mmCIF file of C-alpha atoms (C1' of nucleotides) in Angstrom:
data_model
loop_
_atom_site.group_PDB
_atom_site.id
_atom_site.type_symbol
_atom_site.label_atom_id
_atom_site.label_comp_id
_atom_site.label_asym_id
_atom_site.label_seq_id
_atom_site.Cartn_x
_atom_site.Cartn_y
_atom_site.Cartn_z
ATOM 1 C CA MET A 1 -1.846 12.168 -35.979
ATOM 2 C CA LYS A 2 -3.844 9.019 -35.511
ATOM 3 C CA ASP A 3 -2.744 5.684 -36.923
ATOM 4 C CA GLN A 4 -3.924 2.119 -36.829
ATOM 5 C CA THR A 5 -1.700 1.066 -33.935
ATOM 6 C CA THR A 6 -4.132 2.292 -31.293
ATOM 7 C CA GLU A 7 -5.670 -1.137 -30.789
ATOM 8 C CA LEU A 8 -4.220 -2.640 -27.643
ATOM 9 C CA SER A 9 -5.113 -6.287 -27.974
ATOM 10 C CA THR A 10 -2.153 -8.632 -28.326
ATOM 11 C CA THR A 11 -3.681 -11.175 -30.677
ATOM 12 C CA GLU A 12 -2.524 -12.375 -34.090
ATOM 13 C CA PRO A 13 1.117 -11.511 -34.718
ATOM 14 C CA SER A 14 1.808 -10.847 -38.376
ATOM 15 C CA THR A 15 3.501 -13.683 -40.264
ATOM 16 C CA THR A 16 7.135 -12.652 -39.900
ATOM 17 C CA GLU A 17 7.085 -10.438 -36.816
ATOM 18 C CA ARG A 18 10.023 -10.669 -34.479
ATOM 19 C CA TYR A 19 9.285 -12.092 -31.066
ATOM 20 C CA ILE A 20 10.899 -10.691 -27.943
ATOM 21 C CA GLY A 21 11.431 -12.101 -24.462
ATOM 22 C CA ILE A 22 9.995 -10.833 -21.210
ATOM 23 C CA GLY A 23 13.184 -8.930 -20.336
ATOM 24 C CA GLU A 24 13.157 -6.863 -23.507
ATOM 25 C CA LEU A 25 9.415 -6.255 -23.172
ATOM 26 C CA ALA A 26 9.940 -5.033 -19.642
ATOM 27 C CA ARG A 27 12.783 -2.703 -20.659
ATOM 28 C CA GLU A 28 10.828 -1.292 -23.584
ATOM 29 C CA SER A 29 7.812 -0.472 -21.478
ATOM 30 C CA GLY A 30 9.543 0.665 -18.321
ATOM 31 C CA CYS A 31 8.823 -2.056 -15.813
ATOM 32 C CA LYS A 32 10.265 -5.305 -14.492
ATOM 33 C CA PRO A 33 9.786 -8.869 -15.703
ATOM 34 C CA GLU A 34 8.159 -9.739 -12.366
ATOM 35 C CA THR A 35 5.598 -7.016 -12.948
ATOM 36 C CA VAL A 36 4.848 -8.323 -16.427
ATOM 37 C CA ARG A 37 4.225 -11.793 -15.016
ATOM 38 C CA TYR A 38 2.098 -10.231 -12.293
ATOM 39 C CA TYR A 39 -0.029 -8.349 -14.847
ATOM 40 C CA GLU A 40 -0.510 -11.575 -16.772
ATOM 41 C CA HIS A 41 -1.456 -13.338 -13.550
ATOM 42 C CA ILE A 42 -4.169 -10.801 -12.702
ATOM 43 C CA GLY A 43 -5.389 -10.704 -16.283
ATOM 44 C CA LEU A 44 -4.321 -7.236 -17.431
ATOM 45 C CA LEU A 45 -2.130 -8.901 -20.047
ATOM 46 C CA PRO A 46 -3.341 -12.020 -21.843
ATOM 47 C CA SER A 47 -1.400 -15.267 -21.377
ATOM 48 C CA ALA A 48 1.624 -14.958 -23.613
ATOM 49 C CA PRO A 49 2.421 -17.700 -26.120
ATOM 50 C CA ARG A 50 5.498 -19.777 -25.216
ATOM 51 C CA ASN A 51 8.456 -21.104 -27.155
ATOM 52 C CA GLU A 52 9.564 -24.761 -26.909
ATOM 53 C CA GLY A 53 11.457 -23.990 -23.705
ATOM 54 C CA ASN A 54 8.305 -22.606 -22.046
ATOM 55 C CA GLN A 55 9.498 -19.006 -22.183
ATOM 56 C CA ARG A 56 7.049 -16.202 -22.963
ATOM 57 C CA ARG A 57 7.311 -14.618 -26.433
ATOM 58 C CA TYR A 58 5.882 -11.192 -27.163
ATOM 59 C CA THR A 59 5.186 -8.965 -30.149
ATOM 60 C CA ARG A 60 5.156 -5.174 -30.503
ATOM 61 C CA ALA A 61 1.459 -5.196 -29.628
ATOM 62 C CA ALA A 62 2.355 -6.350 -26.133
ATOM 63 C CA ILE A 63 4.710 -3.389 -25.745
ATOM 64 C CA ARG A 64 1.877 -1.035 -26.644
ATOM 65 C CA ARG A 65 -0.518 -2.656 -24.212
ATOM 66 C CA LEU A 66 2.000 -2.722 -21.384
ATOM 67 C CA THR A 67 3.004 0.892 -22.020
ATOM 68 C CA PHE A 68 -0.636 1.868 -21.801
ATOM 69 C CA ILE A 69 -0.917 0.040 -18.490
ATOM 70 C CA ARG A 70 2.241 1.607 -17.024
ATOM 71 C CA HIS A 71 1.267 5.039 -18.205
ATOM 72 C CA SER A 72 -2.213 4.737 -16.730
ATOM 73 C CA ARG A 73 -0.711 3.536 -13.450
ATOM 74 C CA ASP A 74 1.682 6.502 -13.506
ATOM 75 C CA PHE A 75 -1.375 8.712 -13.664
ATOM 76 C CA GLY A 76 -2.544 7.058 -10.487
ATOM 77 C CA PHE A 77 -5.404 4.999 -11.930
ATOM 78 C CA SER A 78 -5.989 1.852 -9.894
ATOM 79 C CA VAL A 79 -5.435 -1.533 -11.487
ATOM 80 C CA GLU A 80 -9.208 -2.002 -11.670
ATOM 81 C CA ALA A 81 -9.581 1.355 -13.417
ATOM 82 C CA VAL A 82 -6.815 0.347 -15.833
ATOM 83 C CA ARG A 83 -8.711 -2.870 -16.518
ATOM 84 C CA GLU A 84 -11.753 -0.804 -17.485
ATOM 85 C CA LEU A 85 -9.696 1.610 -19.572
ATOM 86 C CA LEU A 86 -8.142 -1.317 -21.471
ATOM 87 C CA GLU A 87 -11.566 -2.794 -22.075
ATOM 88 C CA MET A 88 -12.692 0.529 -23.531
ATOM 89 C CA ALA A 89 -9.534 1.002 -25.589
ATOM 90 C CA ASP A 90 -10.153 -2.444 -27.067
ATOM 91 C CA HIS A 91 -13.492 -1.217 -28.419
ATOM 92 C CA PRO A 92 -12.664 1.936 -30.407
ATOM 93 C CA ALA A 93 -16.164 2.226 -31.896
ATOM 94 C CA MET A 94 -17.864 2.726 -28.562
ATOM 95 C CA PRO A 95 -18.660 6.238 -27.339
ATOM 96 C CA CYS A 96 -15.970 7.618 -25.080
ATOM 97 C CA GLN A 97 -18.271 8.943 -22.411
ATOM 98 C CA GLU A 98 -17.322 6.222 -19.955
ATOM 99 C CA VAL A 99 -13.644 7.021 -20.447
ATOM 100 C CA ASP A 100 -14.456 10.609 -19.720
ATOM 101 C CA THR A 101 -16.396 9.737 -16.575
ATOM 102 C CA LEU A 102 -13.587 7.539 -15.292
ATOM 103 C CA ALA A 103 -10.992 10.239 -15.921
ATOM 104 C CA LYS A 104 -13.106 12.919 -14.276
ATOM 105 C CA ARG A 105 -13.738 10.819 -11.207
ATOM 106 C CA HIS A 106 -10.031 10.176 -10.928
ATOM 107 C CA LEU A 107 -9.287 13.869 -11.339
ATOM 108 C CA ALA A 108 -11.646 14.635 -8.473
ATOM 109 C CA GLU A 109 -9.809 12.150 -6.252
ATOM 110 C CA VAL A 110 -6.447 13.610 -7.225
ATOM 111 C CA GLU A 111 -7.674 17.108 -6.398
ATOM 112 C CA ALA A 112 -8.985 15.993 -3.024
ATOM 113 C CA ARG A 113 -5.617 14.390 -2.255
ATOM 114 C CA LEU A 114 -3.850 17.532 -3.370
ATOM 115 C CA ALA A 115 -5.946 19.665 -1.036
ATOM 116 C CA ARG A 116 -5.186 17.442 1.937
ATOM 117 C CA LEU A 117 -1.522 17.189 1.088
ATOM 118 C CA THR A 118 -1.297 20.958 0.756
ATOM 119 C CA ALA A 119 -2.869 21.403 4.182
ATOM 120 C CA VAL A 120 -0.375 18.959 5.642
ATOM 121 C CA ARG A 121 2.530 20.756 3.998
ATOM 122 C CA ASP A 122 1.414 24.144 5.315
ATOM 123 C CA GLU A 123 0.990 22.837 8.821
ATOM 124 C CA LEU A 124 4.356 21.045 8.722
ATOM 125 C CA LYS A 125 6.029 24.221 7.542
ATOM 126 C CA ARG A 126 4.398 26.234 10.278
ATOM 127 C CA MET A 127 5.407 23.875 13.025
ATOM 128 C CA ILE A 128 8.974 23.648 11.775
ATOM 129 C CA ASN A 129 9.272 27.426 11.587
ATOM 130 C CA GLN A 130 7.970 27.894 15.099
ATOM 131 C CA CYS A 131 10.439 25.477 16.632
ATOM 132 C CA ALA A 132 12.880 27.550 18.642
ATOM 133 C CA GLY A 133 15.456 24.798 18.791
ATOM 134 C CA GLY A 134 15.656 24.115 22.530
ATOM 135 C CA SER A 135 14.810 20.863 24.283
ATOM 136 C CA VAL A 136 12.176 18.358 23.274
ATOM 137 C CA GLY A 137 10.080 19.523 26.225
ATOM 138 C CA GLN A 138 9.792 22.974 24.650
ATOM 139 C CA CYS A 139 9.538 21.744 21.070
ATOM 140 C CA HIS A 140 6.679 23.208 19.102
ATOM 141 C CA ILE A 141 6.666 20.255 16.706
ATOM 142 C CA ILE A 142 6.022 17.793 19.537
ATOM 143 C CA ASP A 143 3.393 20.189 20.931
ATOM 144 C CA VAL A 144 1.437 20.317 17.704
ATOM 145 C CA LEU A 145 1.596 16.554 17.286
ATOM 146 C CA SER A 146 0.386 16.132 20.874
ATOM 147 C CA ASP A 147 -2.521 18.491 20.600
ATOM 148 C CA HIS A 148 -4.716 18.903 17.604
ATOM 149 C CA ARG A 149 -5.997 22.251 18.876
ATOM 150 C CA LEU A 150 -2.626 23.782 18.068
ATOM 151 C CA CYS A 151 -3.207 23.108 14.375
ATOM 152 C CA HIS A 152 -4.438 25.875 12.150
ATOM 153 C CA GLN A 153 -6.480 23.389 10.150
ATOM 154 C CA SER A 154 -9.837 22.766 11.749
ATOM 155 C CA GLY A 155 -10.662 19.167 10.872
ATOM 156 C CA PRO A 156 -8.377 16.169 10.827
ATOM 157 C CA HIS A 157 -5.847 16.202 8.024
ATOM 158 C CA GLY A 158 -7.430 13.285 6.297
ATOM 159 C CA GLY A 159 -5.567 10.191 7.363
ATOM 160 C CA ALA A 160 -2.205 8.946 6.258
ATOM 161 C CA GLU A 161 -3.703 6.469 3.825
ATOM 162 C CA ILE A 162 -5.085 9.369 1.836
ATOM 163 C CA ILE A 163 -1.956 11.395 1.513
ATOM 164 C CA GLY A 164 0.301 8.555 0.493
ATOM 165 C CA MET B 1 0.525 27.517 27.345
ATOM 166 C CA LYS B 2 2.571 24.536 28.407
ATOM 167 C CA ASP B 3 1.486 22.126 31.119
ATOM 168 C CA GLN B 4 2.691 18.921 32.640
ATOM 169 C CA THR B 5 0.610 16.610 30.462
ATOM 170 C CA THR B 6 3.111 16.523 27.633
ATOM 171 C CA GLU B 7 4.688 13.283 28.789
ATOM 172 C CA LEU B 8 3.360 10.471 26.641
ATOM 173 C CA SER B 9 4.294 7.386 28.598
ATOM 174 C CA THR B 10 1.360 5.432 29.955
ATOM 175 C CA THR B 11 2.905 4.257 33.198
ATOM 176 C CA GLU B 12 1.717 4.741 36.778
ATOM 177 C CA PRO B 13 -1.944 5.683 36.895
ATOM 178 C CA SER B 14 -2.692 7.939 39.868
ATOM 179 C CA THR B 15 -4.361 6.259 42.817
ATOM 180 C CA THR B 16 -7.999 6.930 41.973
ATOM 181 C CA GLU B 17 -7.959 7.429 38.198
ATOM 182 C CA ARG B 18 -10.879 6.066 36.219
ATOM 183 C CA TYR B 19 -10.059 3.250 33.822
ATOM 184 C CA ILE B 20 -11.645 3.029 30.390
ATOM 185 C CA GLY B 21 -12.080 0.171 27.921
ATOM 186 C CA ILE B 22 -10.594 -0.121 24.471
ATOM 187 C CA GLY B 23 -13.782 1.081 22.802
ATOM 188 C CA GLU B 24 -13.873 4.364 24.673
ATOM 189 C CA LEU B 25 -10.145 4.860 24.162
ATOM 190 C CA ALA B 26 -10.621 4.346 20.450
ATOM 191 C CA ARG B 27 -13.532 6.815 20.289
ATOM 192 C CA GLU B 28 -11.660 9.443 22.289
ATOM 193 C CA SER B 29 -8.630 9.300 20.057
ATOM 194 C CA GLY B 30 -10.317 8.839 16.715
ATOM 195 C CA CYS B 31 -9.481 5.305 15.715
ATOM 196 C CA LYS B 32 -10.836 1.774 15.993
ATOM 197 C CA PRO B 33 -10.311 -0.852 18.694
ATOM 198 C CA GLU B 34 -8.608 -3.094 16.114
ATOM 199 C CA THR B 35 -6.115 -0.329 15.435
ATOM 200 C CA VAL B 36 -5.402 0.102 19.147
ATOM 201 C CA ARG B 37 -4.685 -3.620 19.448
ATOM 202 C CA TYR B 38 -2.528 -3.402 16.329
ATOM 203 C CA TYR B 39 -0.503 -0.523 17.804
ATOM 204 C CA GLU B 40 -0.002 -2.524 20.963
ATOM 205 C CA HIS B 41 1.045 -5.518 18.882
ATOM 206 C CA ILE B 42 3.723 -3.566 17.013
ATOM 207 C CA GLY B 43 4.866 -1.844 20.186
ATOM 208 C CA LEU B 44 3.716 1.749 19.630
ATOM 209 C CA LEU B 45 1.519 1.384 22.679
ATOM 210 C CA PRO B 46 2.747 -0.570 25.716
ATOM 211 C CA SER B 47 0.858 -3.709 26.738
ATOM 212 C CA ALA B 48 -2.211 -2.500 28.585
ATOM 213 C CA PRO B 49 -3.022 -3.838 32.044
ATOM 214 C CA ARG B 50 -6.058 -6.159 32.129
ATOM 215 C CA ASN B 51 -9.028 -6.521 34.442
ATOM 216 C CA GLU B 52 -10.102 -9.902 35.872
ATOM 217 C CA GLY B 53 -11.947 -10.698 32.652
ATOM 218 C CA ASN B 54 -8.769 -10.181 30.591
ATOM 219 C CA GLN B 55 -9.981 -6.928 29.042
ATOM 220 C CA ARG B 56 -7.601 -4.041 28.507
ATOM 221 C CA ARG B 57 -7.963 -1.064 30.856
ATOM 222 C CA TYR B 58 -6.590 2.358 29.977
ATOM 223 C CA THR B 59 -5.989 5.696 31.642
ATOM 224 C CA ARG B 60 -6.005 9.248 30.256
ATOM 225 C CA ALA B 61 -2.324 8.903 29.519
ATOM 226 C CA ALA B 62 -3.149 6.275 26.906
ATOM 227 C CA ILE B 63 -5.548 8.691 25.219
ATOM 228 C CA ARG B 64 -2.769 11.270 24.993
ATOM 229 C CA ARG B 65 -0.302 8.795 23.581
ATOM 230 C CA LEU B 66 -2.753 7.394 21.058
ATOM 231 C CA THR B 67 -3.843 10.872 20.012
ATOM 232 C CA PHE B 68 -0.211 11.738 19.396
ATOM 233 C CA ILE B 69 0.157 8.632 17.259
ATOM 234 C CA ARG B 70 -2.995 9.280 15.225
ATOM 235 C CA HIS B 71 -2.112 12.906 14.749
ATOM 236 C CA SER B 72 1.391 12.066 13.579
ATOM 237 C CA ARG B 73 -0.025 9.462 11.192
ATOM 238 C CA ASP B 74 -2.494 12.064 9.891
ATOM 239 C CA PHE B 75 0.514 14.198 9.060
ATOM 240 C CA GLY B 76 1.786 11.313 6.966
ATOM 241 C CA PHE B 77 4.635 10.214 9.217
ATOM 242 C CA SER B 78 5.321 6.499 8.831
ATOM 243 C CA VAL B 79 4.830 4.200 11.773
ATOM 244 C CA GLU B 80 8.604 3.948 12.145
ATOM 245 C CA ALA B 81 8.879 7.746 12.207
ATOM 246 C CA VAL B 82 6.100 7.868 14.801
ATOM 247 C CA ARG B 83 8.046 5.367 16.865
ATOM 248 C CA GLU B 84 11.034 7.713 16.817
ATOM 249 C CA LEU B 85 8.883 10.750 17.591
ATOM 250 C CA LEU B 86 7.360 8.961 20.584
ATOM 251 C CA GLU B 87 10.799 8.000 21.825
ATOM 252 C CA MET B 88 11.839 11.645 21.617
ATOM 253 C CA ALA B 89 8.634 12.921 23.213
ATOM 254 C CA ASP B 90 9.280 10.541 26.102
ATOM 255 C CA HIS B 91 12.587 12.315 26.763
ATOM 256 C CA PRO B 92 11.665 16.002 27.102
ATOM 257 C CA ALA B 93 15.105 17.019 28.340
ATOM 258 C CA MET B 94 16.872 16.023 25.144
ATOM 259 C CA PRO B 95 17.616 18.622 22.470
ATOM 260 C CA CYS B 96 14.928 18.749 19.800
ATOM 261 C CA GLN B 97 17.245 18.793 16.844
ATOM 262 C CA GLU B 98 16.388 15.227 15.868
ATOM 263 C CA VAL B 99 12.681 16.064 15.919
ATOM 264 C CA ASP B 100 13.434 18.974 13.667
ATOM 265 C CA THR B 101 15.428 16.828 11.261
ATOM 266 C CA LEU B 102 12.704 14.200 11.088
ATOM 267 C CA ALA B 103 10.039 16.823 10.429
ATOM 268 C CA LYS B 104 12.108 18.536 7.760
ATOM 269 C CA ARG B 105 12.830 15.292 5.962
ATOM 270 C CA HIS B 106 9.149 14.507 5.998
ATOM 271 C CA LEU B 107 8.305 17.960 4.693
ATOM 272 C CA ALA B 108 10.669 17.403 1.775
ATOM 273 C CA GLU B 109 8.916 14.133 0.930
ATOM 274 C CA VAL B 110 5.519 15.771 1.138
ATOM 275 C CA GLU B 111 6.656 18.548 -1.186
ATOM 276 C CA ALA B 112 8.011 16.062 -3.699
ATOM 277 C CA ARG B 113 4.715 14.178 -3.662
ATOM 278 C CA LEU B 114 2.853 17.442 -4.069
ATOM 279 C CA ALA B 115 4.892 18.340 -7.133
ATOM 280 C CA ARG B 116 4.210 14.977 -8.777
ATOM 281 C CA LEU B 117 0.549 15.041 -7.877
ATOM 282 C CA THR B 118 0.227 18.560 -9.288
ATOM 283 C CA ALA B 119 1.798 17.437 -12.553
ATOM 284 C CA VAL B 120 -0.630 14.533 -12.739
ATOM 285 C CA ARG B 121 -3.571 16.811 -12.055
ATOM 286 C CA ASP B 122 -2.547 19.265 -14.767
ATOM 287 C CA GLU B 123 -2.100 16.518 -17.320
ATOM 288 C CA LEU B 124 -5.416 14.885 -16.374
ATOM 289 C CA LYS B 125 -7.176 18.221 -16.725
ATOM 290 C CA ARG B 126 -5.592 18.809 -20.107
ATOM 291 C CA MET B 127 -6.550 15.456 -21.486
ATOM 292 C CA ILE B 128 -10.102 15.736 -20.198
ATOM 293 C CA ASN B 129 -10.494 19.197 -21.719
ATOM 294 C CA GLN B 130 -9.230 18.053 -25.090
ATOM 295 C CA CYS B 131 -11.653 15.138 -25.333
ATOM 296 C CA ALA B 132 -14.150 16.056 -28.024
ATOM 297 C CA GLY B 133 -16.665 13.461 -26.885
ATOM 298 C CA GLY B 134 -16.834 11.144 -29.895
ATOM 299 C CA SER B 135 -15.924 7.478 -30.021
ATOM 300 C CA VAL B 136 -13.212 5.740 -28.031
ATOM 301 C CA GLY B 137 -11.165 5.494 -31.225
ATOM 302 C CA GLN B 138 -10.949 9.298 -31.382
ATOM 303 C CA CYS B 139 -10.650 9.816 -27.638
ATOM 304 C CA HIS B 140 -7.819 12.082 -26.583
ATOM 305 C CA ILE B 141 -7.725 10.532 -23.121
ATOM 306 C CA ILE B 142 -7.027 7.087 -24.539
ATOM 307 C CA ASP B 143 -4.472 8.641 -26.917
ATOM 308 C CA VAL B 144 -2.503 10.248 -24.120
ATOM 309 C CA LEU B 145 -2.569 7.081 -22.046
ATOM 310 C CA SER B 146 -1.349 5.115 -25.066
ATOM 311 C CA ASP B 147 1.498 7.399 -25.945
ATOM 312 C CA HIS B 148 3.704 9.150 -23.469
ATOM 313 C CA ARG B 149 4.877 11.588 -26.146
ATOM 314 C CA LEU B 150 1.463 13.260 -26.047
ATOM 315 C CA CYS B 151 2.082 14.327 -22.457
ATOM 316 C CA HIS B 152 3.231 17.825 -21.717
ATOM 317 C CA GLN B 153 5.324 16.561 -18.843
ATOM 318 C CA SER B 154 8.697 15.364 -20.019
ATOM 319 C CA GLY B 155 9.612 12.549 -17.658
ATOM 320 C CA PRO B 156 7.426 9.852 -16.226
ATOM 321 C CA HIS B 157 4.889 11.128 -13.704
ATOM 322 C CA GLY B 158 6.538 9.350 -10.858
ATOM 323 C CA GLY B 159 4.740 6.072 -10.371
ATOM 324 C CA ALA B 160 1.417 5.389 -8.788
ATOM 325 C CA GLU B 161 2.998 4.325 -5.526
ATOM 326 C CA ILE B 162 4.292 7.836 -5.081
ATOM 327 C CA ILE B 163 1.089 9.697 -5.626
ATOM 328 C CA GLY B 164 -0.936 7.601 -3.301
ATOM 329 C "C1'" DG C 1 30.217 -30.489 -28.365
ATOM 330 C "C1'" DC C 2 31.004 -28.227 -23.943
ATOM 331 C "C1'" DT C 3 30.920 -24.704 -20.630
ATOM 332 C "C1'" DT C 4 29.619 -20.570 -18.597
ATOM 333 C "C1'" DG C 5 26.596 -16.968 -17.375
ATOM 334 C "C1'" DA C 6 22.537 -14.532 -18.210
ATOM 335 C "C1'" DA C 7 17.838 -14.877 -18.722
ATOM 336 C "C1'" DC C 8 13.971 -17.287 -17.808
ATOM 337 C "C1'" DC C 9 10.521 -20.485 -15.176
ATOM 338 C "C1'" DT C 10 7.108 -21.453 -10.937
ATOM 339 C "C1'" DC C 11 5.791 -20.812 -6.393
ATOM 340 C "C1'" DT C 12 5.763 -18.687 -2.027
ATOM 341 C "C1'" DA C 13 6.277 -15.069 1.124
ATOM 342 C "C1'" DG C 14 7.036 -10.292 2.313
ATOM 343 C "C1'" DT C 15 5.971 -5.119 2.216
ATOM 344 C "C1'" DG C 16 2.837 -1.088 5.065
ATOM 345 C "C1'" DA C 17 -0.699 -0.060 7.815
ATOM 346 C "C1'" DC C 18 -4.160 -1.519 8.840
ATOM 347 C "C1'" DT C 19 -9.142 -4.091 8.351
ATOM 348 C "C1'" DA C 20 -12.309 -7.915 8.621
ATOM 349 C "C1'" DC C 21 -13.804 -12.047 10.152
ATOM 350 C "C1'" DA C 22 -14.588 -16.388 12.905
ATOM 351 C "C1'" DG C 23 -15.500 -18.289 17.062
ATOM 352 C "C1'" DG C 24 -15.474 -17.581 21.695
ATOM 353 C "C1'" DT C 25 -15.844 -14.849 26.571
ATOM 354 C "C1'" DA C 26 -17.128 -10.703 29.608
ATOM 355 C "C1'" DT C 27 -19.785 -6.963 30.893
ATOM 356 C "C1'" DT C 28 -23.851 -4.234 31.347
ATOM 357 C "C1'" DA C 29 -28.721 -2.906 31.267
ATOM 358 C "C1'" DC C 30 -33.056 -4.243 31.993
ATOM 359 C "C1'" DG D 1 -31.992 -14.304 34.131
ATOM 360 C "C1'" DT D 2 -31.411 -12.855 29.676
ATOM 361 C "C1'" DA D 3 -30.218 -10.238 25.781
ATOM 362 C "C1'" DA D 4 -27.345 -6.935 23.673
ATOM 363 C "C1'" DT D 5 -23.123 -5.132 23.444
ATOM 364 C "C1'" DA D 6 -18.246 -5.035 24.085
ATOM 365 C "C1'" DC D 7 -14.376 -7.495 24.287
ATOM 366 C "C1'" DC D 8 -10.809 -11.452 23.443
ATOM 367 C "C1'" DT D 9 -7.339 -14.199 20.207
ATOM 368 C "C1'" DG D 10 -5.739 -15.535 15.934
ATOM 369 C "C1'" DT D 11 -5.757 -15.650 11.096
ATOM 370 C "C1'" DA D 12 -6.413 -13.945 6.594
ATOM 371 C "C1'" DG D 13 -7.338 -10.257 3.361
ATOM 372 C "C1'" DT D 14 -6.353 -5.592 1.242
ATOM 373 C "C1'" DC D 15 -3.252 -3.088 -2.811
ATOM 374 C "C1'" DA D 16 0.246 -3.382 -6.170
ATOM 375 C "C1'" DC D 17 3.766 -5.107 -6.517
ATOM 376 C "C1'" DT D 18 8.789 -7.046 -5.019
ATOM 377 C "C1'" DA D 19 12.120 -10.461 -3.539
ATOM 378 C "C1'" DG D 20 13.824 -14.844 -3.064
ATOM 379 C "C1'" DA D 21 14.464 -19.980 -3.537
ATOM 380 C "C1'" DG D 22 15.429 -23.480 -6.429
ATOM 381 C "C1'" DG D 23 15.360 -25.030 -10.837
ATOM 382 C "C1'" DT D 24 15.501 -24.805 -16.465
ATOM 383 C "C1'" DT D 25 16.701 -22.744 -20.974
ATOM 384 C "C1'" DC D 26 19.223 -19.954 -24.027
ATOM 385 C "C1'" DA D 27 23.190 -17.691 -26.409
ATOM 386 C "C1'" DA D 28 28.001 -16.986 -26.914
ATOM 387 C "C1'" DG D 29 32.667 -18.343 -26.908
ATOM 388 C "C1'" DC D 30 36.087 -22.008 -27.227
#
DNA sequence: GCTTGAACCTCTAGTGACTACAGGTATTAC
DNA sequence: GTAATACCTGTAGTCACTAGAGGTTCAAGC
């Protein structure tokens, strides 16, 4: 189940390994060349070695590291959290408690977002269903948006920044 | 149930209405003075009249309009959608079909986000539960992040930008 | 060897929806 | 009169990229 390819550092290519360009790396790991350059710029990926024409050359190790990054981002971890996860993944002998803590904290945030988003969905559904379809002046949707007291939820819904 | 305060335009204060400052307006409608100025800047709120000292003065109508904006934003409507909703609310005689369409489109987006966020939550839970608590090298969380094939979900989770 | 087109390079600016700050002016309470 | 607070404008920063300008390098075909 577990092999030796877990290490995510991109150092030391083996003697005859094939190098790939940034385009192929991007395709293989599901992102764009611009994003790869951006990740290098902010230090999630190490500076890639260059060929004589100043173009970046990558090995398979870079694909693994970038895939890890993309996958972590897909899970909603922030770039800073990904930075910490990479740091941990680069030290396989360390205890994984910190990884666990990070994941649990993120889960808690995801669940909070889910709760707020669910409340928003329910309220949206309710206001759409109650719209009788007349003029704007009689529109229940506009009413609810005008007056918080018409909401079934008690508190505010949580702010747009929280629900996406 | 319905009164004459639905109109959201901030024109024509009645002869003896009390004016309030930007701070009180912000408090009353649940946002910050900076945000009020920002909304004026992007044209969601009309330019407020000023007193002799160049400070903005508002009436109750501004509170209603700003509350509508904040409430719509809390529901996750984009600023551009809020702009359209305000335009509609300002014309109460028009049919409310467009309002309905806007709300339904937004509901569909919210439901899509909910589905992706739920998938992320389930996968996060699974990987946290399967972590035996040893070293990073044996950590199931790191494994799953390294290798998409270990996910129960088939496709990608949808991208961080989508889940918030 | 030459040409063409794709891929690559750097650097800057833009996105959305605010938020924060700097450096100044006005109002209000005592 | 003075001190604290509220307000003003304008600019820059946030997050995680994305897009574009303007140029260079590479790979394939002739």
